Amino acid sequence: MNDQNAARACGIDFGTSNSTVGWLRPGQDSMLALEDGKITLPSVVFFNYEEDYARFGRAALAEYMEGYEGRLMRSLKSLLGSSLIDSQTEVQGKALSFRYLLKLFIQELKLRAEAGAGRDFEQVVLGRPVYFVDDNPQADKLAEDTLADIARQVGFKEISFQLEPIAAAFDYESNIQKEELVLIVDIGGGTSDFTLIRLSPERRGHDERRGDILATGGVHVGGTDFDRQLSLHGVMPQFGFKTRLRNNAEMPSSQYFNLATWHTINFAYTRKAWMDLQDVHRDAAEPQKLDRLFKLIQERAGHWLAMEVEAAKIALSDQDSHRILLDPIEKGLSCELGRLDFEDSIAGLLDRVRATVGKLLADAGLKADAVDTVFFTGGSSGVPALRAGVRALLPNAHHVEGNLFGSIGSGLAIEAKKRYG
């Protein structure tokens, strides 16, 4: 692509579940195709032990599901700002740092973007949540610094950041016809982020927009948290979660939490975890459920089960119930999940989201009826109970659904053009 009017820089939305890259060029879609003609690359790495290579995205998930021997890793973004970022994990007998795994994925993202654009990128605007870590500015700064350092390692020379909900606002603004006061609701895989911002056709030409941003806020609640709650409340009881030992104590819960949380599933496969389970099996009041847990771990089927739970969560946005078939663990075993049960399981998380929106309005000194539009983006913003909660807070606002996976990347591309030409 030799168009002299194309932007020098790209925008990268490195997401917990999916990642995108945006690049402005005249007369073309701003989103670059990253895999099989699609704009999203699932944030997944699979180390195929049989073929001795790393796969990414949908190809990684496909090889894992086809039964290749290997190691699957997902939700790598969740490591940023956590104590795990300086830890290592074993892959085919080698100790690999989590920083290296993040670098491996972001390098692949850059290479695919450059292949799609037909040119190299040295400048980038990276999206970031309002808070990588809640109530810990030092850990939050460390998370951003870690991501910037990795971006430099993969070849970016000029690096800057924009808050993800503000990027989504710029994408929405590119198509509006009049001034609006907009609440951006970005519910991603790992975080929920919000901004109250004044948008208009006239304002979108301005480089300086700080005066238009009335408030920003965020909370570390996202789609992977919804998955975890649905798994723990709806599925893991089949594997012994919340059952009793013979002394009436409750089964230790750590392995269930590991298996229900995308970025800790592999911790359930360690030798220590296996020995701990064997110790409690002797005292289990319902040993047949522990046998299922043993089978799940022996088969290293934790990611398979997590994908089934995620699919159930998505199905429950449109259906009242969804059945997960657990035949790979035990023939004839299944689990019926209901939407109301799912909503009950995430009620505490939704309370935190609503509280964050309420605080945002208070911080901006606004009443609810001042907001003209609510713009939803992010792959987890389709949960009906979440939308109903926001609607109850802002009953008079017009609701708009953006590109759930592309709005942030598109807005980052707009920002990249402004910053770097």
mmCIF file with all atom_site columns, C-alpha atoms in Angstrom, residues 90-236:
data_model
loop_
_atom_site.group_PDB
_atom_site.id
_atom_site.type_symbol
_atom_site.label_atom_id
_atom_site.label_alt_id
_atom_site.label_comp_id
_atom_site.label_asym_id
_atom_site.label_entity_id
_atom_site.label_seq_id
_atom_site.pdbx_PDB_ins_code
_atom_site.Cartn_x
_atom_site.Cartn_y
_atom_site.Cartn_z
_atom_site.occupancy
_atom_site.B_iso_or_equiv
_atom_site.pdbx_formal_charge
_atom_site.auth_seq_id
_atom_site.auth_comp_id
_atom_site.auth_asym_id
_atom_site.auth_atom_id
_atom_site.pdbx_PDB_model_num
ATOM 1   C CA . GLU A 1 90  ? 6.784   -24.812 32.012 1.00 0.00 ? 90  GLU A CA 1
ATOM 2   C CA . VAL A 1 91  ? 6.309   -25.508 28.318 1.00 0.00 ? 91  VAL A CA 1
ATOM 3   C CA . GLN A 1 92  ? 7.688   -28.817 27.045 1.00 0.00 ? 92  GLN A CA 1
ATOM 4   C CA . GLY A 1 93  ? 10.268  -28.989 29.815 1.00 0.00 ? 93  GLY A CA 1
ATOM 5   C CA . LYS A 1 94  ? 11.387  -25.376 29.388 1.00 0.00 ? 94  LYS A CA 1
ATOM 6   C CA . ALA A 1 95  ? 10.697  -22.559 31.839 1.00 0.00 ? 95  ALA A CA 1
ATOM 7   C CA . LEU A 1 96  ? 9.182   -19.630 29.940 1.00 0.00 ? 96  LEU A CA 1
ATOM 8   C CA . SER A 1 97  ? 8.448   -16.291 31.573 1.00 0.00 ? 97  SER A CA 1
ATOM 9   C CA . PHE A 1 98  ? 4.970   -14.845 31.262 1.00 0.00 ? 98  PHE A CA 1
ATOM 10  C CA . ARG A 1 99  ? 6.579   -11.658 29.908 1.00 0.00 ? 99  ARG A CA 1
ATOM 11  C CA . TYR A 1 100 ? 8.016   -13.730 27.072 1.00 0.00 ? 100 TYR A CA 1
ATOM 12  C CA . LEU A 1 101 ? 4.583   -15.219 26.309 1.00 0.00 ? 101 LEU A CA 1
ATOM 13  C CA . LEU A 1 102 ? 3.060   -11.733 26.117 1.00 0.00 ? 102 LEU A CA 1
ATOM 14  C CA . LYS A 1 103 ? 5.871   -10.665 23.797 1.00 0.00 ? 103 LYS A CA 1
ATOM 15  C CA . LEU A 1 104 ? 5.304   -13.705 21.593 1.00 0.00 ? 104 LEU A CA 1
ATOM 16  C CA . PHE A 1 105 ? 1.635   -12.855 21.073 1.00 0.00 ? 105 PHE A CA 1
ATOM 17  C CA . ILE A 1 106 ? 2.089   -9.096  20.543 1.00 0.00 ? 106 ILE A CA 1
ATOM 18  C CA . GLN A 1 107 ? 4.916   -9.762  18.088 1.00 0.00 ? 107 GLN A CA 1
ATOM 19  C CA . GLU A 1 108 ? 2.560   -12.033 16.130 1.00 0.00 ? 108 GLU A CA 1
ATOM 20  C CA . LEU A 1 109 ? -0.117  -9.335  16.212 1.00 0.00 ? 109 LEU A CA 1
ATOM 21  C CA . LYS A 1 110 ? 2.348   -6.796  14.778 1.00 0.00 ? 110 LYS A CA 1
ATOM 22  C CA . LEU A 1 111 ? 3.545   -9.183  12.055 1.00 0.00 ? 111 LEU A CA 1
ATOM 23  C CA . ARG A 1 112 ? -0.005  -9.956  10.941 1.00 0.00 ? 112 ARG A CA 1
ATOM 24  C CA . ALA A 1 113 ? -0.938  -6.280  10.891 1.00 0.00 ? 113 ALA A CA 1
ATOM 25  C CA . GLU A 1 114 ? 2.108   -5.463  8.781  1.00 0.00 ? 114 GLU A CA 1
ATOM 26  C CA . ALA A 1 115 ? 1.336   -8.312  6.391  1.00 0.00 ? 115 ALA A CA 1
ATOM 27  C CA . GLY A 1 116 ? -2.227  -7.015  5.995  1.00 0.00 ? 116 GLY A CA 1
ATOM 28  C CA . ALA A 1 117 ? -1.079  -3.418  5.505  1.00 0.00 ? 117 ALA A CA 1
ATOM 29  C CA . GLY A 1 118 ? 1.823   -4.251  3.210  1.00 0.00 ? 118 GLY A CA 1
ATOM 30  C CA . ARG A 1 119 ? 4.165   -2.057  5.256  1.00 0.00 ? 119 ARG A CA 1
ATOM 31  C CA . ASP A 1 120 ? 6.016   -1.889  8.573  1.00 0.00 ? 120 ASP A CA 1
ATOM 32  C CA . PHE A 1 121 ? 4.746   0.002   11.610 1.00 0.00 ? 121 PHE A CA 1
ATOM 33  C CA . GLU A 1 122 ? 7.119   1.822   13.968 1.00 0.00 ? 122 GLU A CA 1
ATOM 34  C CA . GLN A 1 123 ? 4.534   4.041   15.702 1.00 0.00 ? 123 GLN A CA 1
ATOM 35  C CA . VAL A 1 124 ? 1.581   2.746   17.686 1.00 0.00 ? 124 VAL A CA 1
ATOM 36  C CA . VAL A 1 125 ? -1.219  3.892   19.962 1.00 0.00 ? 125 VAL A CA 1
ATOM 37  C CA . LEU A 1 126 ? -2.008  1.082   22.384 1.00 0.00 ? 126 LEU A CA 1
ATOM 38  C CA . GLY A 1 127 ? -5.392  0.821   24.026 1.00 0.00 ? 127 GLY A CA 1
ATOM 39  C CA . ARG A 1 128 ? -5.502  0.369   27.765 1.00 0.00 ? 128 ARG A CA 1
ATOM 40  C CA . PRO A 1 129 ? -8.305  -0.033  30.327 1.00 0.00 ? 129 PRO A CA 1
ATOM 41  C CA . VAL A 1 130 ? -9.047  2.854   32.674 1.00 0.00 ? 130 VAL A CA 1
ATOM 42  C CA . TYR A 1 131 ? -7.524  0.647   35.377 1.00 0.00 ? 131 TYR A CA 1
ATOM 43  C CA . PHE A 1 132 ? -5.432  -2.446  34.756 1.00 0.00 ? 132 PHE A CA 1
ATOM 44  C CA . VAL A 1 133 ? -5.635  -2.900  38.530 1.00 0.00 ? 133 VAL A CA 1
ATOM 45  C CA . ASP A 1 134 ? -8.323  -1.441  40.797 1.00 0.00 ? 134 ASP A CA 1
ATOM 46  C CA . ASP A 1 135 ? -7.242  0.835   43.675 1.00 0.00 ? 135 ASP A CA 1
ATOM 47  C CA . ASN A 1 136 ? -3.491  0.328   43.147 1.00 0.00 ? 136 ASN A CA 1
ATOM 48  C CA . PRO A 1 137 ? -1.886  3.137   41.104 1.00 0.00 ? 137 PRO A CA 1
ATOM 49  C CA . GLN A 1 138 ? 1.602   1.627   41.426 1.00 0.00 ? 138 GLN A CA 1
ATOM 50  C CA . ALA A 1 139 ? 0.524   -1.756  40.025 1.00 0.00 ? 139 ALA A CA 1
ATOM 51  C CA . ASP A 1 140 ? -1.481  0.014   37.319 1.00 0.00 ? 140 ASP A CA 1
ATOM 52  C CA . LYS A 1 141 ? 1.561   2.044   36.239 1.00 0.00 ? 141 LYS A CA 1
ATOM 53  C CA . LEU A 1 142 ? 3.693   -1.113  36.240 1.00 0.00 ? 142 LEU A CA 1
ATOM 54  C CA . ALA A 1 143 ? 1.162   -2.836  33.943 1.00 0.00 ? 143 ALA A CA 1
ATOM 55  C CA . GLU A 1 144 ? 1.315   0.027   31.418 1.00 0.00 ? 144 GLU A CA 1
ATOM 56  C CA . ASP A 1 145 ? 5.121   0.160   31.614 1.00 0.00 ? 145 ASP A CA 1
ATOM 57  C CA . THR A 1 146 ? 5.300   -3.599  31.038 1.00 0.00 ? 146 THR A CA 1
ATOM 58  C CA . LEU A 1 147 ? 3.116   -3.359  27.933 1.00 0.00 ? 147 LEU A CA 1
ATOM 59  C CA . ALA A 1 148 ? 5.173   -0.424  26.599 1.00 0.00 ? 148 ALA A CA 1
ATOM 60  C CA . ASP A 1 149 ? 8.411   -2.326  27.188 1.00 0.00 ? 149 ASP A CA 1
ATOM 61  C CA . ILE A 1 150 ? 7.071   -5.354  25.299 1.00 0.00 ? 150 ILE A CA 1
ATOM 62  C CA . ALA A 1 151 ? 5.955   -3.092  22.430 1.00 0.00 ? 151 ALA A CA 1
ATOM 63  C CA . ARG A 1 152 ? 9.512   -1.719  22.189 1.00 0.00 ? 152 ARG A CA 1
ATOM 64  C CA . GLN A 1 153 ? 10.941  -5.248  22.196 1.00 0.00 ? 153 GLN A CA 1
ATOM 65  C CA . VAL A 1 154 ? 8.827   -6.252  19.190 1.00 0.00 ? 154 VAL A CA 1
ATOM 66  C CA . GLY A 1 155 ? 9.992   -3.246  17.150 1.00 0.00 ? 155 GLY A CA 1
ATOM 67  C CA . PHE A 1 156 ? 7.779   -0.229  17.880 1.00 0.00 ? 156 PHE A CA 1
ATOM 68  C CA . LYS A 1 157 ? 9.872   2.918   18.274 1.00 0.00 ? 157 LYS A CA 1
ATOM 69  C CA . GLU A 1 158 ? 7.192   5.440   19.250 1.00 0.00 ? 158 GLU A CA 1
ATOM 70  C CA . ILE A 1 159 ? 4.561   4.225   21.701 1.00 0.00 ? 159 ILE A CA 1
ATOM 71  C CA . SER A 1 160 ? 1.652   5.991   23.355 1.00 0.00 ? 160 SER A CA 1
ATOM 72  C CA . PHE A 1 161 ? -1.584  4.993   25.061 1.00 0.00 ? 161 PHE A CA 1
ATOM 73  C CA . GLN A 1 162 ? -5.246  5.904   24.898 1.00 0.00 ? 162 GLN A CA 1
ATOM 74  C CA . LEU A 1 163 ? -8.003  4.767   27.233 1.00 0.00 ? 163 LEU A CA 1
ATOM 75  C CA . GLU A 1 164 ? -10.135 2.138   25.510 1.00 0.00 ? 164 GLU A CA 1
ATOM 76  C CA . PRO A 1 165 ? -13.528 3.795   26.169 1.00 0.00 ? 165 PRO A CA 1
ATOM 77  C CA . ILE A 1 166 ? -12.240 7.098   24.774 1.00 0.00 ? 166 ILE A CA 1
ATOM 78  C CA . ALA A 1 167 ? -11.042 5.292   21.651 1.00 0.00 ? 167 ALA A CA 1
ATOM 79  C CA . ALA A 1 168 ? -14.519 3.759   21.310 1.00 0.00 ? 168 ALA A CA 1
ATOM 80  C CA . ALA A 1 169 ? -15.990 7.263   21.650 1.00 0.00 ? 169 ALA A CA 1
ATOM 81  C CA . PHE A 1 170 ? -13.920 8.513   18.719 1.00 0.00 ? 170 PHE A CA 1
ATOM 82  C CA . ASP A 1 171 ? -15.177 5.613   16.612 1.00 0.00 ? 171 ASP A CA 1
ATOM 83  C CA . TYR A 1 172 ? -18.805 6.470   17.448 1.00 0.00 ? 172 TYR A CA 1
ATOM 84  C CA . GLU A 1 173 ? -18.169 10.169  16.819 1.00 0.00 ? 173 GLU A CA 1
ATOM 85  C CA . SER A 1 174 ? -17.004 9.480   13.256 1.00 0.00 ? 174 SER A CA 1
ATOM 86  C CA . ASN A 1 175 ? -20.632 8.814   12.242 1.00 0.00 ? 175 ASN A CA 1
ATOM 87  C CA . ILE A 1 176 ? -22.798 11.195  14.286 1.00 0.00 ? 176 ILE A CA 1
ATOM 88  C CA . GLN A 1 177 ? -24.698 14.155  12.846 1.00 0.00 ? 177 GLN A CA 1
ATOM 89  C CA . LYS A 1 178 ? -25.189 16.372  15.916 1.00 0.00 ? 178 LYS A CA 1
ATOM 90  C CA . GLU A 1 179 ? -23.719 17.045  19.345 1.00 0.00 ? 179 GLU A CA 1
ATOM 91  C CA . GLU A 1 180 ? -24.395 14.376  21.964 1.00 0.00 ? 180 GLU A CA 1
ATOM 92  C CA . LEU A 1 181 ? -23.399 13.735  25.558 1.00 0.00 ? 181 LEU A CA 1
ATOM 93  C CA . VAL A 1 182 ? -22.464 10.059  25.425 1.00 0.00 ? 182 VAL A CA 1
ATOM 94  C CA . LEU A 1 183 ? -21.772 7.388   28.006 1.00 0.00 ? 183 LEU A CA 1
ATOM 95  C CA . ILE A 1 184 ? -19.374 4.828   26.529 1.00 0.00 ? 184 ILE A CA 1
ATOM 96  C CA . VAL A 1 185 ? -19.848 1.377   28.070 1.00 0.00 ? 185 VAL A CA 1
ATOM 97  C CA . ASP A 1 186 ? -16.974 -0.938  27.131 1.00 0.00 ? 186 ASP A CA 1
ATOM 98  C CA . ILE A 1 187 ? -17.317 -4.409  28.672 1.00 0.00 ? 187 ILE A CA 1
ATOM 99  C CA . GLY A 1 188 ? -14.317 -6.473  27.635 1.00 0.00 ? 188 GLY A CA 1
ATOM 100 C CA . GLY A 1 189 ? -12.954 -9.824  28.657 1.00 0.00 ? 189 GLY A CA 1
ATOM 101 C CA . GLY A 1 190 ? -11.103 -8.495  31.688 1.00 0.00 ? 190 GLY A CA 1
ATOM 102 C CA . THR A 1 191 ? -12.376 -5.011  32.552 1.00 0.00 ? 191 THR A CA 1
ATOM 103 C CA . SER A 1 192 ? -15.411 -2.743  32.331 1.00 0.00 ? 192 SER A CA 1
ATOM 104 C CA . ASP A 1 193 ? -14.525 0.790   31.268 1.00 0.00 ? 193 ASP A CA 1
ATOM 105 C CA . PHE A 1 194 ? -16.603 3.934   30.950 1.00 0.00 ? 194 PHE A CA 1
ATOM 106 C CA . THR A 1 195 ? -16.331 7.515   29.848 1.00 0.00 ? 195 THR A CA 1
ATOM 107 C CA . LEU A 1 196 ? -18.733 10.438  29.727 1.00 0.00 ? 196 LEU A CA 1
ATOM 108 C CA . ILE A 1 197 ? -17.799 12.607  26.766 1.00 0.00 ? 197 ILE A CA 1
ATOM 109 C CA . ARG A 1 198 ? -19.225 15.366  24.565 1.00 0.00 ? 198 ARG A CA 1
ATOM 110 C CA . LEU A 1 199 ? -19.082 14.394  20.902 1.00 0.00 ? 199 LEU A CA 1
ATOM 111 C CA . SER A 1 200 ? -20.010 16.282  17.746 1.00 0.00 ? 200 SER A CA 1
ATOM 112 C CA . PRO A 1 201 ? -19.112 16.527  14.037 1.00 0.00 ? 201 PRO A CA 1
ATOM 113 C CA . GLU A 1 202 ? -17.301 19.821  14.778 1.00 0.00 ? 202 GLU A CA 1
ATOM 114 C CA . ARG A 1 203 ? -15.324 18.486  17.747 1.00 0.00 ? 203 ARG A CA 1
ATOM 115 C CA . ARG A 1 204 ? -13.963 15.421  15.917 1.00 0.00 ? 204 ARG A CA 1
ATOM 116 C CA . GLY A 1 205 ? -11.568 17.637  13.972 1.00 0.00 ? 205 GLY A CA 1
ATOM 117 C CA . HIS A 1 206 ? -9.923  18.931  17.164 1.00 0.00 ? 206 HIS A CA 1
ATOM 118 C CA . ASP A 1 207 ? -6.605  17.489  18.318 1.00 0.00 ? 207 ASP A CA 1
ATOM 119 C CA . GLU A 1 208 ? -7.131  18.527  21.944 1.00 0.00 ? 208 GLU A CA 1
ATOM 120 C CA . ARG A 1 209 ? -10.154 16.799  23.507 1.00 0.00 ? 209 ARG A CA 1
ATOM 121 C CA . ARG A 1 210 ? -9.507  16.913  27.238 1.00 0.00 ? 210 ARG A CA 1
ATOM 122 C CA . GLY A 1 211 ? -12.216 19.540  27.722 1.00 0.00 ? 211 GLY A CA 1
ATOM 123 C CA . ASP A 1 212 ? -14.796 17.227  26.145 1.00 0.00 ? 212 ASP A CA 1
ATOM 124 C CA . ILE A 1 213 ? -14.134 14.347  28.567 1.00 0.00 ? 213 ILE A CA 1
ATOM 125 C CA . LEU A 1 214 ? -16.325 14.832  31.622 1.00 0.00 ? 214 LEU A CA 1
ATOM 126 C CA . ALA A 1 215 ? -15.337 11.693  33.552 1.00 0.00 ? 215 ALA A CA 1
ATOM 127 C CA . THR A 1 216 ? -13.742 8.282   33.138 1.00 0.00 ? 216 THR A CA 1
ATOM 128 C CA . GLY A 1 217 ? -14.029 5.197   35.301 1.00 0.00 ? 217 GLY A CA 1
ATOM 129 C CA . GLY A 1 218 ? -13.464 1.490   35.316 1.00 0.00 ? 218 GLY A CA 1
ATOM 130 C CA . VAL A 1 219 ? -13.647 -1.671  37.345 1.00 0.00 ? 219 VAL A CA 1
ATOM 131 C CA . HIS A 1 220 ? -11.830 -4.986  37.020 1.00 0.00 ? 220 HIS A CA 1
ATOM 132 C CA . VAL A 1 221 ? -14.933 -6.914  35.982 1.00 0.00 ? 221 VAL A CA 1
ATOM 133 C CA . GLY A 1 222 ? -15.305 -8.491  32.547 1.00 0.00 ? 222 GLY A CA 1
ATOM 134 C CA . GLY A 1 223 ? -16.417 -11.454 30.518 1.00 0.00 ? 223 GLY A CA 1
ATOM 135 C CA . THR A 1 224 ? -13.883 -13.843 32.005 1.00 0.00 ? 224 THR A CA 1
ATOM 136 C CA . ASP A 1 225 ? -15.291 -13.011 35.459 1.00 0.00 ? 225 ASP A CA 1
ATOM 137 C CA . PHE A 1 226 ? -18.774 -13.860 34.171 1.00 0.00 ? 226 PHE A CA 1
ATOM 138 C CA . ASP A 1 227 ? -17.366 -17.146 32.835 1.00 0.00 ? 227 ASP A CA 1
ATOM 139 C CA . ARG A 1 228 ? -15.789 -17.941 36.204 1.00 0.00 ? 228 ARG A CA 1
ATOM 140 C CA . GLN A 1 229 ? -18.988 -17.314 38.151 1.00 0.00 ? 229 GLN A CA 1
ATOM 141 C CA . LEU A 1 230 ? -21.072 -19.375 35.731 1.00 0.00 ? 230 LEU A CA 1
ATOM 142 C CA . SER A 1 231 ? -18.545 -22.207 35.951 1.00 0.00 ? 231 SER A CA 1
ATOM 143 C CA . LEU A 1 232 ? -18.324 -22.170 39.750 1.00 0.00 ? 232 LEU A CA 1
ATOM 144 C CA . HIS A 1 233 ? -22.061 -21.911 40.381 1.00 0.00 ? 233 HIS A CA 1
ATOM 145 C CA . GLY A 1 234 ? -23.375 -23.967 37.481 1.00 0.00 ? 234 GLY A CA 1
ATOM 146 C CA . VAL A 1 235 ? -20.770 -26.550 36.469 1.00 0.00 ? 235 VAL A CA 1
ATOM 147 C CA . MET A 1 236 ? -18.132 -27.159 39.131 1.00 0.00 ? 236 MET A CA 1
#
